mmCIF file of C-alpha atoms and ligand atoms in Angstrom:
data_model
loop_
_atom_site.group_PDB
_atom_site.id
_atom_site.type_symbol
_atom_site.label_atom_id
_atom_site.label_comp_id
_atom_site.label_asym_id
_atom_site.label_seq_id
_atom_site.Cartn_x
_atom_site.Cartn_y
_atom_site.Cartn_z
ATOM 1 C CA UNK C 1 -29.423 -37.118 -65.984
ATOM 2 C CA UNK C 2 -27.335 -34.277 -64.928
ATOM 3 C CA UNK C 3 -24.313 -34.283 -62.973
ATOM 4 C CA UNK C 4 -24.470 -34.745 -58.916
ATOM 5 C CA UNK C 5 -24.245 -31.683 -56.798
ATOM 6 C CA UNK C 6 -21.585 -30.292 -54.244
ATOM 7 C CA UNK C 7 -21.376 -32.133 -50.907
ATOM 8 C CA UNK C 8 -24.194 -31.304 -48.858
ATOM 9 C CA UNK C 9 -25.009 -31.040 -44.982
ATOM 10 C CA UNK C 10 -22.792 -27.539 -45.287
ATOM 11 C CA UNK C 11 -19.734 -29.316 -45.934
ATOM 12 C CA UNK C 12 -19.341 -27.174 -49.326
ATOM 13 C CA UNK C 13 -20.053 -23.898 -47.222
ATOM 14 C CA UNK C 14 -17.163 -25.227 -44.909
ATOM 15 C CA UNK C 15 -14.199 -25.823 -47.443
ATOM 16 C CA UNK C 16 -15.225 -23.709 -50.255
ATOM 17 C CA UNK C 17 -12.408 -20.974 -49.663
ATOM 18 C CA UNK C 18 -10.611 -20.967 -52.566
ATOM 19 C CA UNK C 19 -13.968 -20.357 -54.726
ATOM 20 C CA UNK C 20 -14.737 -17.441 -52.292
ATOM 21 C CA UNK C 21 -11.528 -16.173 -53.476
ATOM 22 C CA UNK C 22 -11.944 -16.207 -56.668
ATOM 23 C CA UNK C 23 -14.984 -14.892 -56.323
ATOM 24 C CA UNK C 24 -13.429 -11.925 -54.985
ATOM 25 C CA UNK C 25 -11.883 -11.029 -58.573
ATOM 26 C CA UNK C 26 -15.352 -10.554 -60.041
ATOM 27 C CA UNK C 27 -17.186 -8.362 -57.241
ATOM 28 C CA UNK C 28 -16.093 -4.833 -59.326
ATOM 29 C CA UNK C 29 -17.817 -5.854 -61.806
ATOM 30 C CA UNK C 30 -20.883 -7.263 -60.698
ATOM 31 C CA UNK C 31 -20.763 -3.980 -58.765
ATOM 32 C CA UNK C 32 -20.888 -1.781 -62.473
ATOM 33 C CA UNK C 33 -23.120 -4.119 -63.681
ATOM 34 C CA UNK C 34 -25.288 -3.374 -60.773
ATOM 35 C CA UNK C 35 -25.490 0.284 -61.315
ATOM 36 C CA UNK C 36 -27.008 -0.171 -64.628
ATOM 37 C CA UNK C 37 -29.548 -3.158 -63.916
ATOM 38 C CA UNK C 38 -32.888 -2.557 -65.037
ATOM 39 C CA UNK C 39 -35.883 -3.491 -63.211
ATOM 40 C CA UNK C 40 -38.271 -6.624 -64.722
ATOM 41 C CA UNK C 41 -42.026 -6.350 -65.639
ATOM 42 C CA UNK C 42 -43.098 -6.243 -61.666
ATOM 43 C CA UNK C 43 -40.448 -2.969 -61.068
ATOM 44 C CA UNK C 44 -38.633 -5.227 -58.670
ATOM 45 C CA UNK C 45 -35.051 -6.197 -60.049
ATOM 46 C CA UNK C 46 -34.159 -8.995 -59.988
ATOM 47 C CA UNK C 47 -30.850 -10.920 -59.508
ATOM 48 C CA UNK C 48 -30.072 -14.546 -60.781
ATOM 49 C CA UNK C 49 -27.598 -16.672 -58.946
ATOM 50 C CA UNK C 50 -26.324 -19.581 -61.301
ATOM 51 C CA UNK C 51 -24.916 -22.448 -59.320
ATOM 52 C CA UNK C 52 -25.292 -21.182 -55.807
ATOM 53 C CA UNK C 53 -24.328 -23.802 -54.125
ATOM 54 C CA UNK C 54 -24.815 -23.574 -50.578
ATOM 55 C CA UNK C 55 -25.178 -20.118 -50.568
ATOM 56 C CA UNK C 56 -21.931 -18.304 -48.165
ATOM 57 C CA UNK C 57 -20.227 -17.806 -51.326
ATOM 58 C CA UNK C 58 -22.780 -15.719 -52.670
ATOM 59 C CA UNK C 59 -23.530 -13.502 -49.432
ATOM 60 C CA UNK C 60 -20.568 -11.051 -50.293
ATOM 61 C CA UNK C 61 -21.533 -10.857 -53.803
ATOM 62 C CA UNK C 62 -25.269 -10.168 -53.704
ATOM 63 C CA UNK C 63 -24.831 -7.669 -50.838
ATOM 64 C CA UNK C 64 -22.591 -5.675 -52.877
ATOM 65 C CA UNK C 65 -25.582 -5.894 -56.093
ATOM 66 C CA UNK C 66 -27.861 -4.816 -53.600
ATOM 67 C CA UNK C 67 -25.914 -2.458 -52.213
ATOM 68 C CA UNK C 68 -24.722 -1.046 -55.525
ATOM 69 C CA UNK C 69 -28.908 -1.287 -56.705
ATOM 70 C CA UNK C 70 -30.088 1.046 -54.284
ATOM 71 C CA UNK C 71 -27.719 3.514 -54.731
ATOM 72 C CA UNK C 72 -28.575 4.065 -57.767
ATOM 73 C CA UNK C 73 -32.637 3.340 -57.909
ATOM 74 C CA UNK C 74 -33.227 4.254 -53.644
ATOM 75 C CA UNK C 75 -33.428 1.678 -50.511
ATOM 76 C CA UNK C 76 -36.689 1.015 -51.134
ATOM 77 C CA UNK C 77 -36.262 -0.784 -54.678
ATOM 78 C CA UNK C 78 -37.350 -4.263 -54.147
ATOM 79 C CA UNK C 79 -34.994 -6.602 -55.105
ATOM 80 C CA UNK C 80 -35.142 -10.835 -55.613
ATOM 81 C CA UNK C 81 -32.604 -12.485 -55.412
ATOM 82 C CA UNK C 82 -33.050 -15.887 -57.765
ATOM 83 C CA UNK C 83 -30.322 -18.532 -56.313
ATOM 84 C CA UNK C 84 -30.390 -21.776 -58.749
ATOM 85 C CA UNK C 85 -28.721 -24.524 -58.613
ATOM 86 C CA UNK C 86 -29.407 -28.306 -59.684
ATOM 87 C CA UNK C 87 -32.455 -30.160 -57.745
ATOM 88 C CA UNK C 88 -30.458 -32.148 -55.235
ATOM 89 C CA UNK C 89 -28.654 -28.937 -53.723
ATOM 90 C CA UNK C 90 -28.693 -28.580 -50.029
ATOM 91 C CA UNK C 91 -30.674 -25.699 -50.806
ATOM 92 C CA UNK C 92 -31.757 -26.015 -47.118
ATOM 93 C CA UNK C 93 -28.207 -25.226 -46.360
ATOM 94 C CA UNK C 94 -28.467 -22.407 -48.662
ATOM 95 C CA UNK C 95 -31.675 -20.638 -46.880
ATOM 96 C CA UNK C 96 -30.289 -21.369 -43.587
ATOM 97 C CA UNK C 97 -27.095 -19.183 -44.454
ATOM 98 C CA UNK C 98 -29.217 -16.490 -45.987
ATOM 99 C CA UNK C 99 -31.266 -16.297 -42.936
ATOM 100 C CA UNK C 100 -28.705 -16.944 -40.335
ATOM 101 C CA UNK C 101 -25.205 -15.559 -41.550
ATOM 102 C CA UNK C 102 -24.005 -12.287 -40.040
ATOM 103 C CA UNK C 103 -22.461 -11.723 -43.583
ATOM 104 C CA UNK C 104 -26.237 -12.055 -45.167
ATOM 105 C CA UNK C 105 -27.470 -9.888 -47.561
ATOM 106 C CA UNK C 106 -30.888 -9.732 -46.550
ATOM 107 C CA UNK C 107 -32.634 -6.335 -45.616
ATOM 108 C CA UNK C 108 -36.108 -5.451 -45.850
ATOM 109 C CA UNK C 109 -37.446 -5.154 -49.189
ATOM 110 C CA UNK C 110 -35.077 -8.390 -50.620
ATOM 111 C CA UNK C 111 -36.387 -11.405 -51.186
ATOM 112 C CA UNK C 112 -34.647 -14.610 -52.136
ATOM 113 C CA UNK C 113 -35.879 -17.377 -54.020
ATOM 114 C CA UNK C 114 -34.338 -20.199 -55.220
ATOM 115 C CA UNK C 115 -34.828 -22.659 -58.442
ATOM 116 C CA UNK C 116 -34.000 -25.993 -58.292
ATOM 117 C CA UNK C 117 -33.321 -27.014 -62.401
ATOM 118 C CA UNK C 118 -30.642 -26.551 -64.937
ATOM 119 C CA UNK C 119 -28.674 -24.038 -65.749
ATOM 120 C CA UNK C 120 -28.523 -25.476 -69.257
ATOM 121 C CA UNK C 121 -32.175 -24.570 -69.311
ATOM 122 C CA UNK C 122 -34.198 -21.125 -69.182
ATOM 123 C CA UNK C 123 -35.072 -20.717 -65.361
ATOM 124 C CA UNK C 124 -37.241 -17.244 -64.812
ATOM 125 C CA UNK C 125 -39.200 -15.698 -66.804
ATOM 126 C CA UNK C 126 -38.352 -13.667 -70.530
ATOM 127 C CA UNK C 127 -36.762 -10.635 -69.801
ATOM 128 C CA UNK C 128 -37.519 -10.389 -66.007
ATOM 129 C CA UNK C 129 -33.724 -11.003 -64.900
ATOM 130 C CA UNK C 130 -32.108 -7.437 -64.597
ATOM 131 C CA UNK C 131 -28.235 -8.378 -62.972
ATOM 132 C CA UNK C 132 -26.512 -12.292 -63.772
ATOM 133 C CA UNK C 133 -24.269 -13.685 -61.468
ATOM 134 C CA UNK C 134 -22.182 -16.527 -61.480
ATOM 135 C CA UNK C 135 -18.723 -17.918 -59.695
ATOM 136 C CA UNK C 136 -17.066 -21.218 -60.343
ATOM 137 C CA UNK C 137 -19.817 -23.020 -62.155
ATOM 138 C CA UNK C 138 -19.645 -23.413 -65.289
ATOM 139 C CA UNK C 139 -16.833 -25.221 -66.089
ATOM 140 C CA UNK C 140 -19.270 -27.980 -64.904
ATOM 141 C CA UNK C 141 -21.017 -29.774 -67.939
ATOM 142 C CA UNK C 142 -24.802 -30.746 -67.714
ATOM 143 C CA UNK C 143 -23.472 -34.657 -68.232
ATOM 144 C CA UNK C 144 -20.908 -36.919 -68.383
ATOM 145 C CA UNK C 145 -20.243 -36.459 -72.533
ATOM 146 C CA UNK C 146 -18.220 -40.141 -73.109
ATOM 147 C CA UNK C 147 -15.936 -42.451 -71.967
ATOM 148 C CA UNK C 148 -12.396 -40.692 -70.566
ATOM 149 C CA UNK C 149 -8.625 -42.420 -70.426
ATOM 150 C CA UNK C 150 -8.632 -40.818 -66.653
ATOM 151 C CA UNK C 151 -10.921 -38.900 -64.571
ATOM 152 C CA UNK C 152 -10.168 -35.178 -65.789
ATOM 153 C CA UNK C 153 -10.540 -33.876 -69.425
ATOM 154 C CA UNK C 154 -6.715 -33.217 -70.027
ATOM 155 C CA UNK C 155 -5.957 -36.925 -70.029
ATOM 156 C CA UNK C 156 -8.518 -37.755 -73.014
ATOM 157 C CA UNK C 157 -7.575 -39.381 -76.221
ATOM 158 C CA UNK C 158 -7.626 -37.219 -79.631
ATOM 159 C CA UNK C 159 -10.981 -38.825 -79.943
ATOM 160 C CA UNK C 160 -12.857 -38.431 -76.522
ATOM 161 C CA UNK C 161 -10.990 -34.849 -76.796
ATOM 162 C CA UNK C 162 -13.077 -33.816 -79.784
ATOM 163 C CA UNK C 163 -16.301 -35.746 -78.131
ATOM 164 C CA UNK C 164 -16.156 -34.026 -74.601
ATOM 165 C CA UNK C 165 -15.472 -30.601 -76.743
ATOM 166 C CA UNK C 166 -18.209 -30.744 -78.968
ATOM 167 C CA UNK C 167 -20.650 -31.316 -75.901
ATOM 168 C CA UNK C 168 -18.577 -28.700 -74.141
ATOM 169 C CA UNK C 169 -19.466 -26.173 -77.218
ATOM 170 C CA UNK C 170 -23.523 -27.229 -76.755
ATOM 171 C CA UNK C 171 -23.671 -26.675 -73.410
ATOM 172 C CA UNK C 172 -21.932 -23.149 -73.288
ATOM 173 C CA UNK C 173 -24.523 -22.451 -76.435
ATOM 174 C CA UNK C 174 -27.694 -23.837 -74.290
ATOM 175 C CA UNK C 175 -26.412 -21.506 -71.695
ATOM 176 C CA UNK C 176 -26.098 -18.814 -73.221
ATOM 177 C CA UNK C 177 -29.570 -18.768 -75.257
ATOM 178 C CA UNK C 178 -31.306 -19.033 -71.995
ATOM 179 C CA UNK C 179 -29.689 -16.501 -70.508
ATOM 180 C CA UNK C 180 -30.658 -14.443 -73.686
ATOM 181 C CA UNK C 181 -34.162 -14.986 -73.066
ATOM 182 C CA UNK C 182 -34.111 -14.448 -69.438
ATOM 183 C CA UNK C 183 -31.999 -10.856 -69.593
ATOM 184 C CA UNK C 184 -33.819 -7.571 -69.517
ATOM 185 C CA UNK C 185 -32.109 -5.439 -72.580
ATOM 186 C CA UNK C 186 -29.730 -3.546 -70.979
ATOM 187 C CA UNK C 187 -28.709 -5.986 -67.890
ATOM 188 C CA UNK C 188 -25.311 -7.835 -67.572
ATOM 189 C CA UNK C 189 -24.440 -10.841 -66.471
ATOM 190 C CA UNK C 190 -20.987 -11.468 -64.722
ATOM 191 C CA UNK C 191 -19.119 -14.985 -64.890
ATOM 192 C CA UNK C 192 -16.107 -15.809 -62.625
ATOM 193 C CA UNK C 193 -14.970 -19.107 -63.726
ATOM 194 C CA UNK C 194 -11.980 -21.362 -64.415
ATOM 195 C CA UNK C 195 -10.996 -21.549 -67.532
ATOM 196 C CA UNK C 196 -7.931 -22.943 -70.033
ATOM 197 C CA UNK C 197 -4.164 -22.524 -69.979
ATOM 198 C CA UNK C 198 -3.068 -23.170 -73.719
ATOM 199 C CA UNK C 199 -5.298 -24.133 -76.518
ATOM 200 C CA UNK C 200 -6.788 -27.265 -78.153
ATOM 201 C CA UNK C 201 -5.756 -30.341 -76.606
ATOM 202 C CA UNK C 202 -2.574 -28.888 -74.825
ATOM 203 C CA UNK C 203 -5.202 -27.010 -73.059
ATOM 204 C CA UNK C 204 -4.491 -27.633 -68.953
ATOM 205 C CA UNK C 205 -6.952 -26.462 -66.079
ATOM 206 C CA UNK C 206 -3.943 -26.090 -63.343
ATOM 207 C CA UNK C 207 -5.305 -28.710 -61.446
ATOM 208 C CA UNK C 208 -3.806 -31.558 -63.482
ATOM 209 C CA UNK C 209 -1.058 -32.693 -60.874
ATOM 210 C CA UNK C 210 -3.941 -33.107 -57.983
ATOM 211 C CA UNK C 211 -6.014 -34.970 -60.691
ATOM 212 C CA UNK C 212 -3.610 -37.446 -61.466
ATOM 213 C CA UNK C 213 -2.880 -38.299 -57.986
ATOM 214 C CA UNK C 214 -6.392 -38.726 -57.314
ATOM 215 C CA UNK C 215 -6.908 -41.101 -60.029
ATOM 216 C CA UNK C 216 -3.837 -42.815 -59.218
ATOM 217 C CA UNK C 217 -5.125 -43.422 -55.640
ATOM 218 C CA UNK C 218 -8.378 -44.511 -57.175
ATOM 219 C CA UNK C 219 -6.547 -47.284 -59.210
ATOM 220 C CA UNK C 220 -4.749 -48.279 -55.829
ATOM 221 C CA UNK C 221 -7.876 -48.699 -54.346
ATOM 222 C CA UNK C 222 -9.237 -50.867 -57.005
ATOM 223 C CA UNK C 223 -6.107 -52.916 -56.442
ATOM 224 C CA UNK C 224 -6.734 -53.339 -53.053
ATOM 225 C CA UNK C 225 -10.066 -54.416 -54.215
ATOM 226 C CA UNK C 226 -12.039 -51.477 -52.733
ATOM 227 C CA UNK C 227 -13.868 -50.563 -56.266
ATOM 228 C CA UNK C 228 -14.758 -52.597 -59.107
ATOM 229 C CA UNK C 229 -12.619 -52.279 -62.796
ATOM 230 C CA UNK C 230 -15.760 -51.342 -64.140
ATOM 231 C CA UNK C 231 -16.359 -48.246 -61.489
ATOM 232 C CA UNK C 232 -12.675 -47.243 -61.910
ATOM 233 C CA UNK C 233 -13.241 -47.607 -65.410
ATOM 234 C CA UNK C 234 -16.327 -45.197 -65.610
ATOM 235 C CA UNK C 235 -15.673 -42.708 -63.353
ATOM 236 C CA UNK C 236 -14.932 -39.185 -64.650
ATOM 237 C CA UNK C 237 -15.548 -35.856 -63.651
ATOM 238 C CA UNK C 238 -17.263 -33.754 -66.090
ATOM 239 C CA UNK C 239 -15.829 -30.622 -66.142
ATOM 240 C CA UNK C 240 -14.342 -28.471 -68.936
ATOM 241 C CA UNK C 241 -11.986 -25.709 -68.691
ATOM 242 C CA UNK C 242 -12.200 -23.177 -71.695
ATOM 243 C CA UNK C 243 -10.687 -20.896 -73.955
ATOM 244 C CA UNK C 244 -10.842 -17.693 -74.776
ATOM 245 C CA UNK C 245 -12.347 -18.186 -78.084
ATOM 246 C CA UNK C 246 -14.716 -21.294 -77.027
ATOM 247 C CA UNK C 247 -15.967 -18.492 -74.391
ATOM 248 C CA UNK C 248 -16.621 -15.664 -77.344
ATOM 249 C CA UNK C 249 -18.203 -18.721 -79.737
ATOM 250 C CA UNK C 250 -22.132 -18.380 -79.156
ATOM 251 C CA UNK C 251 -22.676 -14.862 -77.713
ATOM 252 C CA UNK C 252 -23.258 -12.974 -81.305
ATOM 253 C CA UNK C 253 -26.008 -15.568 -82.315
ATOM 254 C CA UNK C 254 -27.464 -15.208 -78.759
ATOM 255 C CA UNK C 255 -27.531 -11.187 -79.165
ATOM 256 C CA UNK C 256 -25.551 -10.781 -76.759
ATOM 257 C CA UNK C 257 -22.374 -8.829 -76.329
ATOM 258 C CA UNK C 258 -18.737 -9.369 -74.504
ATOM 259 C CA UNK C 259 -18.307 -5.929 -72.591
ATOM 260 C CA UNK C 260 -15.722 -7.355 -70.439
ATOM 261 C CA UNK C 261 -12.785 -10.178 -70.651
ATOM 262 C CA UNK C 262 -10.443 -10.759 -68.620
ATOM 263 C CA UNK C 263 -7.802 -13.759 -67.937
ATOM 264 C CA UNK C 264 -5.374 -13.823 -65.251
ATOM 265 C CA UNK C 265 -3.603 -17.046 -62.963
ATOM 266 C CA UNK C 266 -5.074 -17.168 -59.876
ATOM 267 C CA UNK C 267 -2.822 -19.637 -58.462
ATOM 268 C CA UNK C 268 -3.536 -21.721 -55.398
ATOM 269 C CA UNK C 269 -5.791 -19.686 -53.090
ATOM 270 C CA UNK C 270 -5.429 -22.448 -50.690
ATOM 271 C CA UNK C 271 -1.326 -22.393 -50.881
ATOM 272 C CA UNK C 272 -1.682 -19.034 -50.029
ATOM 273 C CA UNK C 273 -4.514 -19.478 -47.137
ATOM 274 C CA UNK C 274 -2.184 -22.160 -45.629
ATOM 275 C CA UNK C 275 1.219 -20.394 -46.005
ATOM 276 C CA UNK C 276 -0.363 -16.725 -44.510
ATOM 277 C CA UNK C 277 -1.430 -18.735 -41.623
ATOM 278 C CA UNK C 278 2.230 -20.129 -40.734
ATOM 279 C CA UNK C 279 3.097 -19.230 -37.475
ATOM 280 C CA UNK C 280 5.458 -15.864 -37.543
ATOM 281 C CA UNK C 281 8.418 -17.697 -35.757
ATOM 282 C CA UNK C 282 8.319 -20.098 -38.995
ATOM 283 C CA UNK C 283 8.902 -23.711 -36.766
ATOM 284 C CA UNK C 284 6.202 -25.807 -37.316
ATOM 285 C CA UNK C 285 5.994 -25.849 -40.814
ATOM 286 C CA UNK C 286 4.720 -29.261 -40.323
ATOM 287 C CA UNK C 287 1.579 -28.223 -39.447
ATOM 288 C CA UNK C 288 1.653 -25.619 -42.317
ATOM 289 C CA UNK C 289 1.963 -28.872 -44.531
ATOM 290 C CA UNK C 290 -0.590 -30.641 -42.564
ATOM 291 C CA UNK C 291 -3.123 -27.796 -43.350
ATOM 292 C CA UNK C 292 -2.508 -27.275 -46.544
ATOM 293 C CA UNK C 293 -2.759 -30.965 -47.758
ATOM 294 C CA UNK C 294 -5.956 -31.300 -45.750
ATOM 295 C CA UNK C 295 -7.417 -28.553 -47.453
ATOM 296 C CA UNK C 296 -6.685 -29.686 -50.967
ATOM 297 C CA UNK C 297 -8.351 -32.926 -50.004
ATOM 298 C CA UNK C 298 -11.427 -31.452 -48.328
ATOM 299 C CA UNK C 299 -11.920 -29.129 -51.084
ATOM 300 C CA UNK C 300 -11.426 -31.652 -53.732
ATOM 301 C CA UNK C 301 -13.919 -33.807 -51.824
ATOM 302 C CA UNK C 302 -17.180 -31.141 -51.349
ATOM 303 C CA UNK C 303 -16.841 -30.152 -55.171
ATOM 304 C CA UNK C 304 -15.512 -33.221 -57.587
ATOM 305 C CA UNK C 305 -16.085 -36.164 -54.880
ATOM 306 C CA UNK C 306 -19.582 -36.382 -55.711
ATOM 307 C CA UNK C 307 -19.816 -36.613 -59.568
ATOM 308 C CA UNK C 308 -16.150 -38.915 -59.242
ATOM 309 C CA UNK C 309 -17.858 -41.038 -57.213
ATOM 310 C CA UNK C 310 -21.406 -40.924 -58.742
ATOM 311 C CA UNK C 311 -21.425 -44.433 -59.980
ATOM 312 C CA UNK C 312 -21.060 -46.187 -56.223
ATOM 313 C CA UNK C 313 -24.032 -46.898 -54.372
ATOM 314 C CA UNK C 314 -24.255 -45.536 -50.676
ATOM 315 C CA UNK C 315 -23.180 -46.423 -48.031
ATOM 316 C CA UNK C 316 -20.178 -47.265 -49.914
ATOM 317 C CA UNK C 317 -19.754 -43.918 -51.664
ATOM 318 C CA UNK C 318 -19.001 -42.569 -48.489
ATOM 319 C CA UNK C 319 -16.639 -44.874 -47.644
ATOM 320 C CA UNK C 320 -14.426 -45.139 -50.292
ATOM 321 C CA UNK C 321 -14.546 -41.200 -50.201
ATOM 322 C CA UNK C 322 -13.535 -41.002 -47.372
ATOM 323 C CA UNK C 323 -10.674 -43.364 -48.121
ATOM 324 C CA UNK C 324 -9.756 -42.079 -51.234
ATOM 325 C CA UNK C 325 -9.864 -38.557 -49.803
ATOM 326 C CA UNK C 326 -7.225 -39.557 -47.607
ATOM 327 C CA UNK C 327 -5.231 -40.565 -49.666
ATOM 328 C CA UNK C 328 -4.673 -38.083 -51.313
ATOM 329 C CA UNK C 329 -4.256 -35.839 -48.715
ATOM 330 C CA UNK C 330 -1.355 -38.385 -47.654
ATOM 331 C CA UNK C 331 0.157 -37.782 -51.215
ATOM 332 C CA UNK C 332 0.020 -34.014 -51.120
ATOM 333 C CA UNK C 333 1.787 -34.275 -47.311
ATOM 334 C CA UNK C 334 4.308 -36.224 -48.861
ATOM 335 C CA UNK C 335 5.436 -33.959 -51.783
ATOM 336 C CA UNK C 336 5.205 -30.589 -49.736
ATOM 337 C CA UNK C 337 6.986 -27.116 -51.120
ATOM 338 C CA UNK C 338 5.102 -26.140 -53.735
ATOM 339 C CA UNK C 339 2.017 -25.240 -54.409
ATOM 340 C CA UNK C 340 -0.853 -28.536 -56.053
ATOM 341 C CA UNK C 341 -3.285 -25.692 -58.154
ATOM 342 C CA UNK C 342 -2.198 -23.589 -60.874
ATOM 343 C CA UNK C 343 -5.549 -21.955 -61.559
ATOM 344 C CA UNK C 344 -6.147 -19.914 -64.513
ATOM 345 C CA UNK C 345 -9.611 -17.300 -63.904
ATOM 346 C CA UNK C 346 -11.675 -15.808 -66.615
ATOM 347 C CA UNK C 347 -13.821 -12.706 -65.315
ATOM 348 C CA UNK C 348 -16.707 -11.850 -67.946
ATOM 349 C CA UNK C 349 -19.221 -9.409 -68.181
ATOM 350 C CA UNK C 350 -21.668 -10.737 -70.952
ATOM 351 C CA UNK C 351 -24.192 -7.733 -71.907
ATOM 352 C CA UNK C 352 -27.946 -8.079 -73.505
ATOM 353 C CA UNK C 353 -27.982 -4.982 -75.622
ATOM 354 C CA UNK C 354 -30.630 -2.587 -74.491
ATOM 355 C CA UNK C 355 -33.254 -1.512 -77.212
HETATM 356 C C1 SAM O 401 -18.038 -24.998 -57.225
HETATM 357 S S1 SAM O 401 -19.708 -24.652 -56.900
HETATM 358 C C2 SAM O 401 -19.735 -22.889 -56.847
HETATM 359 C C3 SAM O 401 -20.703 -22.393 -55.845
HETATM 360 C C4 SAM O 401 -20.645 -20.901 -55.573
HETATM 361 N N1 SAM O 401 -21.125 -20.147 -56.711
HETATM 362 C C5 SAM O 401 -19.270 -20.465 -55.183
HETATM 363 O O1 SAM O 401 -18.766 -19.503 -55.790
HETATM 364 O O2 SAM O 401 -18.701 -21.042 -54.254
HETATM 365 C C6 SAM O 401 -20.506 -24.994 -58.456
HETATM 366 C C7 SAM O 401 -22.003 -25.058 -58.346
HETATM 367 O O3 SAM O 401 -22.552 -25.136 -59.653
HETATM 368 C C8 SAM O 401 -23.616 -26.054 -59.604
HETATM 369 N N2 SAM O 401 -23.919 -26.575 -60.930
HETATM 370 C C9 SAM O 401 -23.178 -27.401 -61.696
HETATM 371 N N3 SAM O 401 -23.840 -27.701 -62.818
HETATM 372 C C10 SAM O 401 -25.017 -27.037 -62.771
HETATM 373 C C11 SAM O 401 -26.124 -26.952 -63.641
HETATM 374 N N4 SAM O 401 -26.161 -27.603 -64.794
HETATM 375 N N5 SAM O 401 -27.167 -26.177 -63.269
HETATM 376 C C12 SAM O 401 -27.152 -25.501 -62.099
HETATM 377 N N6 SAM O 401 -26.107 -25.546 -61.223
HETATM 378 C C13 SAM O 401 -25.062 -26.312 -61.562
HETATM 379 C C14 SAM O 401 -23.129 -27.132 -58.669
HETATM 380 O O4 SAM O 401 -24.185 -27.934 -58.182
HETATM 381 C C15 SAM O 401 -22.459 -26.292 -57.608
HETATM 382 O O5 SAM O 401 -23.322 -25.962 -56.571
#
């Protein structure tokens, strides 16, 4: 079973910021990588979305492809736009923002489609994608890979380190043969993802601090007899943040090539959101605090609440998110003046050699 997906009803379109920012880092790119995208078998190009989401994210991205498309091949070259994502995405959500967002990129002559399965698994058709795109998803792993001391990766023992990296290694692989199969020769596919500070076990996402609190909170809450030992005990968040080398590892068997690698700290792009928004006379920086420790909640909430929370049945899930959520939001308010994130982005353009 793979892992749940973002919060729906739009609430991952609402506090997804920080992802749109990062997304940001990656549109140059896409942008070359547009330029030279073939067409597939049917002379439309098309572009693949991996982990869409619920689809805002994506509108400043794919208008840009598009954009970049028909400068070089004309405005008339029909374009699809392929958003996946796993099967219980509010991909209603998704095709509401499409259709309804004054940032959309639809025009005449584009037409989106979306796929509801895997990423781990080849989605369109052999050589019909002609442009990849992907922000801020793969550092998600198609399944829980063991047991965990702690919710996030960087608090594993030696042994459920070398566990959750060896099913790290198989997904990346998995991903990368079917996007093999599913590239044109000649198109690129650009990743904007998280990825690892350090190597090996010393290896640290930047979000360790926000994690620990959160599973501290959960503990409380088990001591105040709001979850069982056993769902404290079993819940984990399946993510994996990765190296430089663990991103090289499977491209060359794949036939694929790295054109483009790039690692830089993105920071907190919610910090930053919060402390830009302070009002210019500087006296309620109460309420700058207030913001900013909201946000970290919310957006901790809409993308690691559901998978962290996978193993309580509803109506209770809600609940003790909801609780738990607040709590941590009460922790960051208390410990104010610095920044909770320290992310560390990865921007890669991964190439399918043409013939
Ligand atoms: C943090 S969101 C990023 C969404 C959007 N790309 C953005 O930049 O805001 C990660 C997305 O990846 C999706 N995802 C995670 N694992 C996946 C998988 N195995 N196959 C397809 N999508 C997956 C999640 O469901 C989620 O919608």
């Amino acid at each position: 079973m793979s892992i749940p997906a973002m919060a729906g009803h739009g609430a991952y379109n609402e506090h997804a910021t920080a992802q749109a920012t990062a997304a940001g880092f990656g549109i140059d790119q896409l942008v070359a990588a547009a330029r030279a995208a073939p067409s597939g078998p049917t002379g439309a190009v098309t572009i693949a979305d991996y982990g869409a989401s619920q689809g805002r994210n994506s509108l400043r991205p794919m208008s840009a492809a598009i954009d970049a498309i028909r400068q070089v091949r004309g405005s008339a070259q029909e374009i699809v736009v392929a958003h996946t994502d796993l099967p219980d995405n509010d991909f209603s959500t998704l095709f509401h923002t499409v259709a309804d967002d004054p940032g959309s990129y639809l025009r005449p002559g584009v037409y989106p489609v979306a796929v509801g399965r895997s990423f781990y698994e080849q989605l369109l058709p052999t050589a019909s994608v002609g442009l990849g795109w992907s922000s801020i998803a793969v550092h998600w792993l198609s399944r829980t890979p063991g047991a965990l001391d702690g919710i996030w990766f960087a608090s594993a023992t030696a042994e459920q380190y070398d566990m959750w990296a060896a099913a790290a290694a198989a997904d990346w692989r998995a991903f990368v043969q079917a996007r093999a199969a599913e590239l044109v020769p000649g198109a690129g596919l650009v990743i904007v993802v998280g990825s690892a500070v350090g190597e090996a076990m010393s290896r640290r996402s930047g979000a360790e601090r926000a994690m620990a609190t959160l599973r501290d909170a959960l503990a409380a809450m088990a001591g105040d007899g709001l979850l069982s030992a056993g769902e404290l005990a079993s819940a984990a968040i399946p993510a994996w943040y990765r190296t430089a080398a663990e991103w090289h590892a499977p491209l060359a068997a794949a036939g694929l090539t790295m054109q483009h690698f790039e690692e830089f700290p993105l920071g907190d792009p919610l910090w930053d959101a919060a402390h830009s928004r302070q009002d210019p006379g500087g006296t309620d920086s109460g309420g700058v605090d207030r913001a900013y420790a909201l946000s970290v909640a919310q957006s901790l909430r809409v993308s690691f609440g559901p998978s962290l929370l996978a193993g309580l049945p509803e109506p209770r899930r809600s609940a003790v998110a909801t609780e738990l959520f607040d709590r941590l939001a009460a922790a960051v308010l208390d410990d104010p003046g610095r920044p909770w994130f320290q992310w560390q982005l990865t921007v890669m353009v991964i190439a399918k050699p043409a013939r």
